[in-house]
Coordinates of C-alpha atoms in Angstrom, one line a residue:
M8 CA -16.1 -11.7 -12.7
A9 CA -13.5 -9.0 -13.5
R10 CA -9.9 -9.8 -14.2
R11 CA -7.5 -9.1 -11.3
D12 CA -6.0 -6.2 -13.1
A13 CA -9.4 -4.3 -13.4
F14 CA -8.4 -0.7 -12.7
V15 CA -10.8 2.2 -12.7
G16 CA -11.0 5.7 -11.2
R17 CA -7.4 6.1 -10.2
E18 CA -5.9 7.5 -13.3
R19 CA -5.1 10.9 -11.7
Q20 CA -3.3 9.3 -8.7
L21 CA -1.4 7.0 -11.0
D22 CA -0.2 10.0 -13.0
E23 CA 0.9 11.6 -9.7
L24 CA 3.0 8.6 -8.8
L25 CA 4.5 8.5 -12.3
A26 CA 5.5 12.1 -12.0
H27 CA 7.4 11.3 -8.7
W28 CA 8.9 8.3 -10.5
R29 CA 10.2 10.4 -13.3
A30 CA 11.7 12.9 -10.9
A31 CA 13.4 10.0 -9.0
S32 CA 14.7 8.6 -12.3
E33 CA 16.5 11.9 -12.9
G34 CA 18.2 11.8 -9.6
E35 CA 15.7 13.5 -7.4
G36 CA 14.7 10.6 -5.2
G37 CA 11.9 10.8 -2.6
F38 CA 9.4 9.3 -0.3
V39 CA 5.7 9.0 -1.2
V40 CA 2.8 7.7 1.0
V41 CA -0.3 6.3 -0.6
S42 CA -2.9 6.8 2.1
G43 CA -6.5 5.5 2.5
E44 CA -8.7 3.2 4.4
A45 CA -8.7 -0.6 4.2
G46 CA -9.8 -1.8 0.7
I47 CA -9.5 1.6 -1.0
G48 CA -7.0 0.3 -3.5
K49 CA -3.6 1.5 -2.3
T50 CA -1.7 -1.8 -3.1
R51 CA -3.5 -2.1 -6.4
L52 CA -2.5 1.4 -7.3
V53 CA 1.2 0.7 -6.5
E54 CA 1.0 -2.5 -8.5
H55 CA 0.0 -0.5 -11.5
L56 CA 2.9 1.9 -10.8
V57 CA 5.2 -1.1 -10.9
A58 CA 3.6 -2.3 -14.2
E59 CA 4.0 1.1 -15.8
V60 CA 7.7 1.6 -14.9
G61 CA 8.3 -2.0 -16.1
R62 CA 11.9 -3.0 -16.9
A63 CA 13.1 0.6 -16.7
A64 CA 13.2 0.2 -12.9
G65 CA 14.6 -2.1 -10.4
V66 CA 11.7 -3.0 -8.0
A67 CA 12.1 -4.1 -4.4
W68 CA 8.9 -4.9 -2.4
G69 CA 8.6 -5.4 1.3
T70 CA 5.4 -5.9 3.4
C71 CA 4.9 -5.0 7.1
V72 CA 3.0 -7.8 8.7
G73 CA 2.4 -6.7 12.3
P74 CA 3.9 -6.9 15.8
D75 CA 4.8 -10.6 15.6
A76 CA 7.2 -10.1 12.7
P77 CA 11.0 -10.1 13.3
P78 CA 12.7 -6.7 13.4
L79 CA 13.2 -5.1 9.9
W80 CA 11.0 -7.7 8.2
P81 CA 10.0 -5.6 5.2
W82 CA 13.6 -4.4 4.6
R83 CA 14.7 -8.1 4.6
A84 CA 12.4 -8.7 1.7
V85 CA 13.6 -5.5 0.0
L86 CA 17.2 -6.7 0.1
R87 CA 16.2 -10.0 -1.4
D88 CA 14.6 -8.2 -4.3
L89 CA 17.6 -6.0 -5.0
P90 CA 19.7 -6.9 -8.1
G91 CA 23.2 -8.3 -7.7
D92 CA 24.5 -10.8 -5.2
P93 CA 22.2 -10.8 -2.1
G94 CA 24.7 -12.7 0.0
T95 CA 27.4 -10.1 0.8
V96 CA 27.8 -6.3 0.6
T97 CA 30.7 -4.2 1.9
A98 CA 30.0 -1.5 4.5
G99 CA 33.2 -0.1 5.7
P100 CA 35.4 -2.8 7.2
A101 CA 32.6 -5.3 7.7
T102 CA 30.3 -7.3 5.3
A103 CA 26.7 -8.3 5.8
G104 CA 24.1 -10.2 3.8
A105 CA 20.4 -10.1 3.6
G106 CA 20.0 -12.2 6.6
D107 CA 22.6 -10.6 8.8
F108 CA 20.4 -8.4 11.0
A109 CA 21.6 -8.0 14.5
D110 CA 19.1 -7.0 17.1
R111 CA 21.5 -5.4 19.5
A112 CA 21.3 -1.6 19.6
G113 CA 25.0 -1.2 19.0
D114 CA 24.8 -2.9 15.7
R115 CA 21.8 -1.0 14.3
A116 CA 23.9 1.9 12.8
R117 CA 26.0 -0.6 10.9
T118 CA 22.9 -2.6 9.7
Y119 CA 21.2 0.6 8.5
A120 CA 24.3 1.7 6.7
V121 CA 24.5 -1.7 4.9
V122 CA 20.9 -1.4 3.7
V123 CA 21.3 2.2 2.5
E124 CA 24.5 1.2 0.7
R125 CA 22.7 -1.7 -1.0
L126 CA 20.0 0.8 -2.2
R127 CA 22.7 3.1 -3.6
L128 CA 24.4 0.2 -5.4
A129 CA 21.2 -1.0 -6.9
A130 CA 20.2 2.4 -8.1
A131 CA 23.6 2.9 -9.7
A132 CA 22.6 0.3 -12.2
R133 CA 19.2 1.6 -12.9
P134 CA 16.6 3.7 -11.0
L135 CA 15.1 1.9 -8.1
L136 CA 11.5 1.7 -6.8
V137 CA 11.2 0.5 -3.2
V138 CA 7.7 -0.4 -2.0
L139 CA 6.9 -0.7 1.8
D140 CA 3.4 -2.0 2.0
D141 CA 1.2 -1.6 5.1
L142 CA 3.4 0.8 6.9
H143 CA 0.8 1.2 9.7
W144 CA 2.1 -2.3 10.8
A145 CA 5.8 -1.4 10.7
D146 CA 8.1 -2.4 13.6
P147 CA 10.2 0.4 15.3
D148 CA 13.4 -0.7 13.7
S149 CA 11.9 -0.7 10.2
L150 CA 10.6 2.9 10.9
S151 CA 14.0 4.0 12.1
L152 CA 15.6 2.7 8.9
L153 CA 12.9 4.4 6.8
R154 CA 13.7 7.7 8.5
L155 CA 17.3 7.3 7.5
A156 CA 16.7 5.9 4.0
A157 CA 14.2 8.6 3.1
G158 CA 16.7 11.3 3.6
E159 CA 19.5 9.5 1.9
V160 CA 17.6 8.6 -1.2
R161 CA 17.1 12.2 -2.1
R162 CA 20.5 12.2 -3.5
A163 CA 20.0 9.0 -5.5
P164 CA 17.5 7.8 -8.2
V165 CA 15.4 5.9 -5.7
L166 CA 11.7 6.4 -5.1
V167 CA 10.3 4.9 -1.8
V168 CA 6.6 4.4 -1.9
G169 CA 4.7 3.3 1.3
T170 CA 1.0 2.4 1.7
L171 CA -0.7 3.4 4.9
R172 CA -4.1 3.3 6.6
P173 CA -4.2 6.7 8.4
D174 CA -6.6 5.5 11.2
E175 CA -4.4 2.6 12.1
A176 CA -1.2 4.7 11.8
A177 CA -2.7 7.3 14.2
A178 CA -3.3 4.6 16.8
A179 CA 0.3 3.4 16.5
S180 CA 2.6 5.8 18.4
D181 CA 5.8 4.7 16.7
V182 CA 4.3 5.0 13.3
R183 CA 2.7 8.4 14.1
A184 CA 6.1 9.7 15.4
A185 CA 8.1 8.5 12.3
L186 CA 5.6 10.1 9.9
S187 CA 5.6 13.3 11.9
E188 CA 9.3 13.4 11.6
L189 CA 9.2 12.8 7.9
A190 CA 6.2 15.1 7.2
S191 CA 8.2 17.9 5.6
S192 CA 9.8 15.6 3.1
T193 CA 6.9 13.3 2.4
E194 CA 4.6 13.5 -0.6
V195 CA 1.1 12.1 0.1
V196 CA -1.3 10.6 -2.5
H197 CA -4.6 10.1 -0.7
L198 CA -7.3 7.8 -2.0
D199 CA -11.0 8.4 -1.4
G200 CA -14.0 6.3 -2.4
L201 CA -14.6 6.0 -6.2
P202 CA -17.1 8.3 -7.8
V203 CA -20.3 7.0 -9.3
D204 CA -19.0 6.9 -12.8
A205 CA -16.0 4.9 -11.8
V206 CA -18.2 2.5 -9.7
A207 CA -20.4 2.0 -12.8
R208 CA -17.5 1.0 -14.8
L209 CA -16.2 -1.3 -12.1
V210 CA -19.6 -2.9 -11.6
G211 CA -20.0 -3.3 -15.3
E212 CA -16.6 -5.2 -15.5
L213 CA -17.5 -7.3 -12.5
I214 CA -20.9 -8.5 -13.7
G215 CA -20.3 -8.4 -17.5
R216 CA -23.0 -5.9 -18.3
E217 CA -23.6 -2.2 -18.2
A218 CA -24.7 -0.8 -14.8
R219 CA -27.3 2.0 -14.9
P220 CA -26.3 5.2 -13.2
E221 CA -29.0 4.7 -10.5
V222 CA -27.7 1.2 -9.7
A223 CA -24.1 2.6 -9.5
A224 CA -25.4 5.4 -7.2
A225 CA -27.1 2.8 -4.9
V226 CA -23.8 0.8 -4.8
V227 CA -21.8 4.0 -3.9
R228 CA -24.3 4.8 -1.1
R229 CA -23.9 1.3 0.3
T230 CA -20.1 1.0 -0.1
G231 CA -18.8 4.6 0.0
G232 CA -17.2 3.8 -3.3
N233 CA -14.6 1.6 -1.6
P234 CA -13.4 -0.8 -4.4
F235 CA -12.9 -3.8 -2.1
F236 CA -16.5 -3.4 -0.7
V237 CA -17.9 -3.0 -4.3
R238 CA -16.0 -6.2 -5.4
E239 CA -17.2 -8.2 -2.4
L240 CA -20.8 -7.0 -2.9
M241 CA -20.8 -8.0 -6.5
R242 CA -19.1 -11.3 -5.8
L243 CA -21.9 -12.1 -3.3
L244 CA -24.6 -11.1 -5.7
V245 CA -23.1 -13.2 -8.5
A246 CA -22.7 -16.2 -6.2
E247 CA -26.3 -15.9 -4.9
G248 CA -27.9 -15.0 -8.2
G249 CA -29.0 -11.6 -6.9
V250 CA -27.6 -9.5 -9.7
D251 CA -30.9 -9.1 -11.6
A252 CA -32.7 -8.1 -8.4
V253 CA -30.2 -5.4 -7.6
M254 CA -30.2 -4.2 -11.2
S255 CA -34.0 -3.8 -10.9
G256 CA -33.6 -1.8 -7.7
G257 CA -33.6 -4.5 -5.0
P258 CA -31.8 -4.3 -1.6
L259 CA -28.0 -4.6 -1.1
E260 CA -26.7 -6.8 1.6
V261 CA -23.4 -6.6 3.4
P262 CA -20.9 -9.3 2.2
P263 CA -19.3 -11.5 4.9
R264 CA -15.8 -10.3 4.2
V265 CA -16.8 -6.7 4.4
R266 CA -18.6 -7.5 7.6
D267 CA -15.3 -9.0 8.9
V268 CA -13.3 -5.8 8.0
L269 CA -15.9 -3.6 9.8
L270 CA -16.0 -5.8 12.9
R271 CA -12.2 -5.7 13.1
R272 CA -12.2 -2.0 12.9
V273 CA -15.0 -1.8 15.6
S274 CA -12.9 -4.1 17.8
Q275 CA -10.2 -1.5 17.9
L276 CA -12.4 1.1 19.5
S277 CA -12.8 1.6 23.2
A278 CA -15.4 -0.3 25.1
S279 CA -17.6 2.7 25.7
T280 CA -17.5 3.6 22.0
R281 CA -18.5 0.1 21.1
S282 CA -21.4 0.2 23.5
V283 CA -22.6 3.4 21.8
L284 CA -22.4 1.8 18.4

């Protein structure tokens, strides 16, 4: 099987992110959304951006985990990753630490100001890359803070990168409203399925031998070039000893984990749409 860092077909998008990072490093901060369907490689692309910027950057990573998470959950993780003392930060006359998040509406402005100030302080030492993974699951408070931070970082060496599934974002009214408000100041890097040549390279790395163009084309027809689907398909074939059959033109089955993803997406549709499907 391939190493976890196998990375094909996203060189152009990585170059785009690196260009945004260079601009941020020079003081022109910004907000970039990496957009694409589940399994298309958004998080992996951002991981490679982090690896490329290396020690030249401070990196803070937060992940949105859904409606059951506490308010501002991804930003709490971001604060824990920031350099310096995570316990106390001065914001006007008050101090607050990474865990000091009040839920009352009257305290939100102070809380947001504390986070933005922490971002500025961290960026004063070296340029800062902030990752907000799975923004389609962000809570309302995290989105409000993102709207504020995205505007403030334009005057600092900070690049905020969010990953997003557009179909799930469109179904979440809070996320849709926040992205609409930020649209004029947001750069978007969209990921589609991998082309046949990239799938051939990926399949070759996954099975340890060269994949013929016609085999790669069959995999693309079956998976849409979605890297997660390609990997799961190859894992299934390797586990069940079906690689040789597929390489000889045999049928391609749907792997269980891919089936789970598809069923979850179907479950989000209306009852009438599911009946038609």
